[in-house]
Coordinates of C-alpha atoms in Angstrom, one line a residue:
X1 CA 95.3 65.7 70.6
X2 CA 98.5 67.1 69.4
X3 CA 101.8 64.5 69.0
X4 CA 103.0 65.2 72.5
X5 CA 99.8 64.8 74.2
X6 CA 98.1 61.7 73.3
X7 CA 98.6 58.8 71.4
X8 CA 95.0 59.5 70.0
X9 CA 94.4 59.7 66.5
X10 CA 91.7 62.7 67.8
X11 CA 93.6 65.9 67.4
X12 CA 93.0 68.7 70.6
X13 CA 91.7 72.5 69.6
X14 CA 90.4 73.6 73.1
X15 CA 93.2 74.6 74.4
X16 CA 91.5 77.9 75.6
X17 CA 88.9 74.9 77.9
X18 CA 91.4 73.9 79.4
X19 CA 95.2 72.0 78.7
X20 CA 97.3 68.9 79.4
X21 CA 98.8 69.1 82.2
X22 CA 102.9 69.4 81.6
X23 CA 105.2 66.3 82.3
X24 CA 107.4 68.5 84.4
X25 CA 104.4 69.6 86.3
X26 CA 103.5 66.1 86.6
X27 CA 106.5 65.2 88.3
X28 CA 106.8 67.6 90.5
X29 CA 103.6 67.2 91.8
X30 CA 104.4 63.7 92.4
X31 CA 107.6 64.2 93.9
X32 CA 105.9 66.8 96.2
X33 CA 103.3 63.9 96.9
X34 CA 106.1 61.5 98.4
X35 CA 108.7 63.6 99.8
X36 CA 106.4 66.9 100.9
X37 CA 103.8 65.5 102.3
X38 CA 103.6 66.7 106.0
X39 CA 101.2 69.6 107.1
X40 CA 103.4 73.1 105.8
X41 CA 102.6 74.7 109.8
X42 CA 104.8 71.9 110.9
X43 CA 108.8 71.8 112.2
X44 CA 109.8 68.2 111.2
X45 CA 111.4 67.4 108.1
X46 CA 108.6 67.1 105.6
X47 CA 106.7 69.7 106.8
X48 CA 109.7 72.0 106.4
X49 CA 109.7 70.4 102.9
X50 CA 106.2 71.2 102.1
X51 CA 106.5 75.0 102.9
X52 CA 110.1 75.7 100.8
X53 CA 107.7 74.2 98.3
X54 CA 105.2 76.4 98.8
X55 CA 107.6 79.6 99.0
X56 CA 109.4 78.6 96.1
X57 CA 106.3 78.2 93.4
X58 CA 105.2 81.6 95.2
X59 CA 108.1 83.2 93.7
X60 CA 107.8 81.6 90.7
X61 CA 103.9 82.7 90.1
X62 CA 105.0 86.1 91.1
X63 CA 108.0 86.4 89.1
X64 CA 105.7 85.3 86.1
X65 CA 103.1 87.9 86.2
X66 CA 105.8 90.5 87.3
X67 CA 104.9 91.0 91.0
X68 CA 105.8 90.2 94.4
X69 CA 105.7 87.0 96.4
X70 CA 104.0 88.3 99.3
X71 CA 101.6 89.9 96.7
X72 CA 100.7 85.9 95.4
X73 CA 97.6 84.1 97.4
X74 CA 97.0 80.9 96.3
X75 CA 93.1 79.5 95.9
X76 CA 91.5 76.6 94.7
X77 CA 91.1 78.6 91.1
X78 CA 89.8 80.9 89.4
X79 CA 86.4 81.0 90.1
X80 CA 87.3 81.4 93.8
X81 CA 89.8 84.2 93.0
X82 CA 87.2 86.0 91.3
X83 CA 84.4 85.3 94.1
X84 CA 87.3 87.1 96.4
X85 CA 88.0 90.0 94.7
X86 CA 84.1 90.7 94.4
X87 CA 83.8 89.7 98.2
X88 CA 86.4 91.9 99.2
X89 CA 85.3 94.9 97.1
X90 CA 81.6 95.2 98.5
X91 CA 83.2 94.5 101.9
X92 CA 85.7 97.2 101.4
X93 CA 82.9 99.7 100.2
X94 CA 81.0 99.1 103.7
X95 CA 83.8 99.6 105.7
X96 CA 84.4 102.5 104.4
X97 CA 80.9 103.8 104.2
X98 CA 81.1 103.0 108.1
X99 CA 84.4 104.4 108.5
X100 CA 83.3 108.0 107.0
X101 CA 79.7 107.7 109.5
X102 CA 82.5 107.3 112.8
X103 CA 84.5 110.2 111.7
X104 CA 81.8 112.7 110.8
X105 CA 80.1 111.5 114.0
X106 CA 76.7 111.1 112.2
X107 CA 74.0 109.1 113.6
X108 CA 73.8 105.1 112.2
X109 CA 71.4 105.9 109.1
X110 CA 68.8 103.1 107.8
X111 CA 70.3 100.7 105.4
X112 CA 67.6 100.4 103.4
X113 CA 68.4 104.2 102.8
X114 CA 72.1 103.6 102.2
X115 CA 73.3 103.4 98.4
X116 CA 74.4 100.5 97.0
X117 CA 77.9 99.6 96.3
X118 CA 78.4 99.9 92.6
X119 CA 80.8 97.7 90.0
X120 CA 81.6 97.8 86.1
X121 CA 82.3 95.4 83.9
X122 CA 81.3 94.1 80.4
X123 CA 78.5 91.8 78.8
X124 CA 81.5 89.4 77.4
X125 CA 82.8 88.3 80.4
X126 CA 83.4 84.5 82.1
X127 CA 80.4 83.2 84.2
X128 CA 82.7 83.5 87.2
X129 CA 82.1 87.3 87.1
X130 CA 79.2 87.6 85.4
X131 CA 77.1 85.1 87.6
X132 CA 78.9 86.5 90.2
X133 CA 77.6 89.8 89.2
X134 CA 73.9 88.8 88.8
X135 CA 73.8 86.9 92.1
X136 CA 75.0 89.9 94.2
X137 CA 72.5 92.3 92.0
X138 CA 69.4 90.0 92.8
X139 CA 70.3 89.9 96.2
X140 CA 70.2 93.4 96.4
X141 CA 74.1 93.8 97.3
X142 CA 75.2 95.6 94.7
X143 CA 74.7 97.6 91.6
X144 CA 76.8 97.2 88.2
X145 CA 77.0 98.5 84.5
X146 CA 77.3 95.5 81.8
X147 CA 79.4 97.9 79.5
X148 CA 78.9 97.1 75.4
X149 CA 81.8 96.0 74.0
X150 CA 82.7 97.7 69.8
X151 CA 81.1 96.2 67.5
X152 CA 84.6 97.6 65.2
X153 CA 87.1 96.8 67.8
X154 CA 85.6 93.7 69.8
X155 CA 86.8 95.7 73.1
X156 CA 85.8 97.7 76.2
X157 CA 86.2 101.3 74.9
X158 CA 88.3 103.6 78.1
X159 CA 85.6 106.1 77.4
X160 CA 82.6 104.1 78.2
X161 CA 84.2 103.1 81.5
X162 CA 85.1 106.3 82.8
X163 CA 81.5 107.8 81.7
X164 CA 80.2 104.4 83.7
X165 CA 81.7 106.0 86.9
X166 CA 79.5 106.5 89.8
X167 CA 80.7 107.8 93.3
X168 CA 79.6 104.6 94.8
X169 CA 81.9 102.9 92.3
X170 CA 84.2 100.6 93.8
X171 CA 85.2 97.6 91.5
X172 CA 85.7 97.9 87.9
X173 CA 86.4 94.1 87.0
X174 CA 87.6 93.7 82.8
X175 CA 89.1 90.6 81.5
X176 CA 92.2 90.6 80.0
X177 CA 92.0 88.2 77.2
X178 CA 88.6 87.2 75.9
X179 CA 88.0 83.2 75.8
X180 CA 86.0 83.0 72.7
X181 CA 87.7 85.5 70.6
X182 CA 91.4 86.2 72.1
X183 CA 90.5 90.0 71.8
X184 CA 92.8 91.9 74.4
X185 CA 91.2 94.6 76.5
X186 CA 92.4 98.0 77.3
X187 CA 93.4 97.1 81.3
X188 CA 96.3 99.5 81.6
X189 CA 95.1 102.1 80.0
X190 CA 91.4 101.7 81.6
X191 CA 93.6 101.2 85.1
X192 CA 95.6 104.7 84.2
X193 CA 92.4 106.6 84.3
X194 CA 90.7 105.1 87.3
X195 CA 93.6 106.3 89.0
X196 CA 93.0 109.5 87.9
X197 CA 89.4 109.5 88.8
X198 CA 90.9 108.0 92.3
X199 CA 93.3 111.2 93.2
X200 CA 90.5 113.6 92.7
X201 CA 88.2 111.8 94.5
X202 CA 87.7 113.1 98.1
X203 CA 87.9 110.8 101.2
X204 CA 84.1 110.6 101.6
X205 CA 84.3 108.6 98.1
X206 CA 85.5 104.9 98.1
X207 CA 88.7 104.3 96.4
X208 CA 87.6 102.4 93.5
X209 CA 89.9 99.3 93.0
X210 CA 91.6 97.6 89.9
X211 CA 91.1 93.5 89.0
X212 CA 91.3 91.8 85.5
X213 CA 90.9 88.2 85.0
X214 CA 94.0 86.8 83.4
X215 CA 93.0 83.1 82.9
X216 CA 93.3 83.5 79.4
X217 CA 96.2 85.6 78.9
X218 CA 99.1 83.9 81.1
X219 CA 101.4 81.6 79.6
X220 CA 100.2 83.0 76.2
X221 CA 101.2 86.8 76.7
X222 CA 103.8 88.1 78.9
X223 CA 102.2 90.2 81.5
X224 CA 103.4 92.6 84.0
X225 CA 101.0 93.5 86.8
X226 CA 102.8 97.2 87.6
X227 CA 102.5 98.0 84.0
X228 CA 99.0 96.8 83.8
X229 CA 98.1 99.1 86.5
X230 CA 96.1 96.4 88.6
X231 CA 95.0 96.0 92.6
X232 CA 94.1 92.3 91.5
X233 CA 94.5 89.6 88.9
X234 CA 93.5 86.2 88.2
X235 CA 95.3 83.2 87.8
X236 CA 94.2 80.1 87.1
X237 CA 96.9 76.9 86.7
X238 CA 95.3 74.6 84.2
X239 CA 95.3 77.4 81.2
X240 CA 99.1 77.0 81.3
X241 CA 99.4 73.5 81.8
X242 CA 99.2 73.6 85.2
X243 CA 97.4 71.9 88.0
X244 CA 93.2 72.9 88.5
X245 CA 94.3 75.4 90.7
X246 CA 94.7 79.2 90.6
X247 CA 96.2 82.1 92.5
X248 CA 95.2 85.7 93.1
X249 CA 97.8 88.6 92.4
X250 CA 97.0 91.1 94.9
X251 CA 99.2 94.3 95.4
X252 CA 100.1 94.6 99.2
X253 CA 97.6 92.5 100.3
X254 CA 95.6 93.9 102.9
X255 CA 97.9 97.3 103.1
X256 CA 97.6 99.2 99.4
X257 CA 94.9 96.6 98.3
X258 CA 92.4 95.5 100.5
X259 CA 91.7 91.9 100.6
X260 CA 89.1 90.2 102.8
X261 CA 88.9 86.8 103.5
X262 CA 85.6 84.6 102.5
X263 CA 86.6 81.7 104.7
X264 CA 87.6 81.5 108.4
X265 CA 90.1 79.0 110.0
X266 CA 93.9 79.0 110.5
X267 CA 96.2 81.1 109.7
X268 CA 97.3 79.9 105.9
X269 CA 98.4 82.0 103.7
X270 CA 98.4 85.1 106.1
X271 CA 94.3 84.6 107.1
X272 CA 93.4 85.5 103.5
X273 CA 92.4 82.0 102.2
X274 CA 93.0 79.5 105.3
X275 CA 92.9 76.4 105.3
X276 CA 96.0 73.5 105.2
X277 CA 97.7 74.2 101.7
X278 CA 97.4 72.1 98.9
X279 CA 101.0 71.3 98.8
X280 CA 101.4 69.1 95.6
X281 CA 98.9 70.9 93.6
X282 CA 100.9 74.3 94.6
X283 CA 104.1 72.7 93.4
X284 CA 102.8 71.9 90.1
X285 CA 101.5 75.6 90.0
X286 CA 104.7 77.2 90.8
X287 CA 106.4 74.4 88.1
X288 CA 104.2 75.3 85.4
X289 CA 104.7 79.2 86.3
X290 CA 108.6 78.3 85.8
X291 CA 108.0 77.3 82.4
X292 CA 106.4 80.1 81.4
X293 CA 109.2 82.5 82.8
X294 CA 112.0 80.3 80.5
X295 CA 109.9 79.4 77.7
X296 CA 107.3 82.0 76.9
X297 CA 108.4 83.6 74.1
X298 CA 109.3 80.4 71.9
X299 CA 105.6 79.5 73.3
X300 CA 104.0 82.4 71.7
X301 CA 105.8 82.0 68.8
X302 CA 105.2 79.0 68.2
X303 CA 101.2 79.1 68.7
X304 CA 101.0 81.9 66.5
X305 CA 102.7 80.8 63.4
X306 CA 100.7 77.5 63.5
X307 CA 97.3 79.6 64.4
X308 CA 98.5 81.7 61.3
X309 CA 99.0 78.8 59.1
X310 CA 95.6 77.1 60.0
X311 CA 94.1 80.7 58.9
X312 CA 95.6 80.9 55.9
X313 CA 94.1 76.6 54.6
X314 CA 90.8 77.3 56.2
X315 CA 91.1 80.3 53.2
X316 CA 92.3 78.2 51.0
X317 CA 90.2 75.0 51.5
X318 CA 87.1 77.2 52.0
X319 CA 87.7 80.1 50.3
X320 CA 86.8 83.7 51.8
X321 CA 83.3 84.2 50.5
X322 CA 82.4 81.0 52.5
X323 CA 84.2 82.2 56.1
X324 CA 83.9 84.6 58.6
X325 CA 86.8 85.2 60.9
X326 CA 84.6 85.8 64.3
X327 CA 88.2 87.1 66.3
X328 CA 89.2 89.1 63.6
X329 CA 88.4 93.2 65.2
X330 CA 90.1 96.1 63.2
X331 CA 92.7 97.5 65.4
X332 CA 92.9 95.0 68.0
X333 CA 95.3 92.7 69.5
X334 CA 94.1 88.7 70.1
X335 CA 95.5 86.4 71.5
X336 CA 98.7 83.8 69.5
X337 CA 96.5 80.8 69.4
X338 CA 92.7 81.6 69.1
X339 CA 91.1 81.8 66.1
X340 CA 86.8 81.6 66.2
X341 CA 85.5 80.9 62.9
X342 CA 82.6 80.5 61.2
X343 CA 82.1 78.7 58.1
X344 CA 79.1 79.8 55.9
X345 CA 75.9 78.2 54.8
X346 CA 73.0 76.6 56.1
X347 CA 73.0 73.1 58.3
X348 CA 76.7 74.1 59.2
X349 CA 75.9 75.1 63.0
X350 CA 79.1 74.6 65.2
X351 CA 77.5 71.4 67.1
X352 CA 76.8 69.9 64.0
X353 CA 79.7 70.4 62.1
X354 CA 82.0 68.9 64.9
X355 CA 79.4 66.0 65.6
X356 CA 80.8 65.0 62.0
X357 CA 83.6 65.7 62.5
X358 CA 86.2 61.9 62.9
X359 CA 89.3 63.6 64.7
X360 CA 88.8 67.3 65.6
X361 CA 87.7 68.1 69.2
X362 CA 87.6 71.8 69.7
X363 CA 84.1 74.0 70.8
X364 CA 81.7 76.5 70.0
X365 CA 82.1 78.6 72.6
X366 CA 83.1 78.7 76.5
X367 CA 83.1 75.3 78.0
X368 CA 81.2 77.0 81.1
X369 CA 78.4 78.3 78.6
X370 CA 77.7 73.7 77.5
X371 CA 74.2 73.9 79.5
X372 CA 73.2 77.0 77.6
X373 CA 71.8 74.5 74.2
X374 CA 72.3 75.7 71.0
X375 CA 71.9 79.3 71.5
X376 CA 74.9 81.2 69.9
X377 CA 77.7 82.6 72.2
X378 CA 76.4 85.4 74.1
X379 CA 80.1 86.9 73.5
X380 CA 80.0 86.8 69.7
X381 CA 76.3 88.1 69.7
X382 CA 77.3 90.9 72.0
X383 CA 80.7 91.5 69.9
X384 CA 78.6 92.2 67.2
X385 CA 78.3 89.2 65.0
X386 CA 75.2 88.4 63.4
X387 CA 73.3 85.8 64.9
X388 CA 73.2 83.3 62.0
X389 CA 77.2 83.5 61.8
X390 CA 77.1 83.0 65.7
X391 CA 75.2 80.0 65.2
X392 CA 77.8 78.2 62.7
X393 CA 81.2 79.2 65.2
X394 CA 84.4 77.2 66.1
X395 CA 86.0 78.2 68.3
X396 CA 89.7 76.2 67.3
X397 CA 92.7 77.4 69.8
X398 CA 96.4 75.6 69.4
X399 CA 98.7 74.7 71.9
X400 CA 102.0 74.5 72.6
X401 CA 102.0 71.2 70.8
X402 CA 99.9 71.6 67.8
X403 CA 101.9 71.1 64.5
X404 CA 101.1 72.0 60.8
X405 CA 100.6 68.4 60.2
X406 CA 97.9 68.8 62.8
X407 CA 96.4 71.6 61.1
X408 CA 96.3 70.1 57.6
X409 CA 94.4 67.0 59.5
X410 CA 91.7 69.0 61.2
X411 CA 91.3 70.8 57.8
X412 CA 90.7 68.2 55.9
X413 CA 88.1 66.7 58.9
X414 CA 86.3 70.0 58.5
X415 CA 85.6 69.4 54.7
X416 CA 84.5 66.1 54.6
X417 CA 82.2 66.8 57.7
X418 CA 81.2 70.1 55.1
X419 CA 80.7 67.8 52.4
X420 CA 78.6 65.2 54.2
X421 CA 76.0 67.9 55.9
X422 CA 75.6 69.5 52.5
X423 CA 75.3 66.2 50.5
X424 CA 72.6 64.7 53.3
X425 CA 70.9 68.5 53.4
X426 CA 70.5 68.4 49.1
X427 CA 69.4 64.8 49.8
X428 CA 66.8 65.6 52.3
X429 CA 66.0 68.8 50.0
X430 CA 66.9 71.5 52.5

């Protein structure tokens, strides 16, 4: 891993999977282990503890993604916060399906005759949307449009949502940061236009609401959720260092943004997600968040120069006939520390090259997509790139620890793992 995260003579480049969890976060959450341990609903002393825990990382989430406190509901990650948002907008659309029925005073009408709820997204999204997505289609809950990313730009094109628009619309759900290539999508402008579509909509038509999974993009981007335009975005605490936990920005929970909950039993966090809080783990969230809000930019910095640098020797080690820069997209923005790369040539699939590889752990792809088998990413097929560059992607993202002298390592593991696939191919004669 990096110098500061393991005495390991492996060096880490999956930082997108997931990261080391913080020292700072680690000793908060301890101290939040010892001295706030009583139930957060409680008047004695560590109970009182455990909820001015709980308020204070609430601020702190919410001062990192530029929103309010009350607007922060913490979950047990990502996936859940996701689940939520999807659970709340095909509950939303019923309600107000029903609500429209009461006021016109029409009779109850078959539901087998009713139209489905519909929701866009893209084809290069996490498999806590798109699984999400499929589950609710084959259960006949909902309809959606898998929009086509550019093939030139590696992104959601505005256009192609707003053309997407049906009037039983009521989600459109866009990453913000892509996990395989670190492409940014178009969320505040996409968001700008919904809400255009939104004011000229008539009551009869459901509002149709605003998320964007952020997992990638906090602690790596500095994001402001009025800007952005969103009802809803996605946190998740171990993408920044944090604790496996996550958090759901919702704006005015349950009074501009509708929020219902998926589970039912005390009154935690305001009946959206009850449940006794998960003190400590909340603690280390609202540590880690704190550490974004001071450190941020030196962070970004910092990942891009060495993401740059490790660029710039894979060109020169390699040379540029013999690479393919899979998160490269004319035009685009990506993320400081992702770069997905393929190098060239038969026998150099991603699997095999990092099975010889002595000290570099990185991927090939998502870490959710490891029970797919060799199968390129479905992201980089979808994003355009040919299926036999697909096949031979790394996917190497640096952290806030990775050094040059890290880089010049894992460069110099890639070409001797190079050098031994090609000498046991010619030896073979493949």
């Amino acid at each position: 891993m990096g110098k500061n995260d393991s005495s390991s003579d492996c060096i880490y480049m999956d930082y997108n999977a997931t990261t080391p969890v913080d020292a700072e976060v680690i000793q908060t959450v301890l101290e939040a282990m010892q001295e706030a341990w009583g139930n957060p609903s409680s008047s004695y002393t560590p109970g009182k503890k455990a909820k001015e825990l709980i308020d204070r990382s609430r601020q702190s989430v919410a001062q990192m993604v530029g929103g309010r406190p009350e607007d922060i509901i913490f979950t047990s990650g990502g996936t859940e916060a996701n689940n939520l948002v999807f659970h709340t907008a095909i509950k939303y659309f019923w309600d107000h399906q029903q609500q429209q029925r009461h006021n016109s005073g029409s009779m109850d009408t078959d539901p087998m005759d009713r139209p489905l709820p519909h929701i866009i997204t893209s084809n290069i999204e996490h498999d806590s949307v798109q699984l999400v997505m499929d589950n609710l289609i084959k259960e006949e809950k909902a309809e959606a449009t898998f929009l086509p990313v550019s093939k030139v730009t590696g992104c959601v094109e505005v256009g192609d949502v707003i053309a997407a628009v049906r009037p039983t619309t009521c989600l459109v759900s866009l990453m913000l940061a892509n996990n395989e290539t670190g492409i940014l999508m178009p969320i505040a402008k996409v968001c700008q236009q919904v809400k255009s579509l939104n004011q000229q909509r008539g009551p009869e038509i459901p509002r149709i609401l605003l998320h964007t999974d952020a997992a990638q993009a906090v602690g790596k981007l500095q994001l402001d959720v009025l800007d952005l335009g969103v009802d809803y975005l996605t946190i998740v605490g171990h993408k920044f260092y944090g604790p496996r936990i996550g958090a759901l920005y919702v704006s005015g929970p349950g009074k501009n943004s509708p929020l219902y909950p998926m589970f039912f039993g005390g009154g935690q966090e305001r009946k959206f997600r009850p449940g006794t809080e998960n003190t400590p783990m909340i603690a280390g969230l609202g540590k880690a968040a704190e550490l974004v809000v001071r450190n941020l930019e030196a962070y970004a910095s910092h990942m891009q120069e060495v993401r740059d640098y490790m660029e710039e020797k894979l060109l020169t080690v390699f040379g540029k006939d013999r690479l393919h820069f899979n998160s490269h997209f004319e035009g685009s923005e990506r993320l400081p520390n992702t770069c997905n790369v393929s190098i060239l040539g038969p026998n150099l699939q991603g699997r095999t090259v990092l099975l010889h590889c002595r000290r570099l752990l990185a991927s090939v792809g998502a870490a959710c997509h490891s029970d797919k088998g060799n199968r390129p990413s479905h992201v980089l097929l979808n994003s355009g790139i040919p299926y036999e560059v697909a096949e031979n992607a790394l996917r190497l993202s640096v952290g806030r620890a990775t050094s040059k002298e890290d880089v010049d390592a894992i460069i110099e593991d890639l070409k001797q793992a190079v050098s031994e696939i090609e000498m046991c191919a010619a030896q073979s004669g493949k």
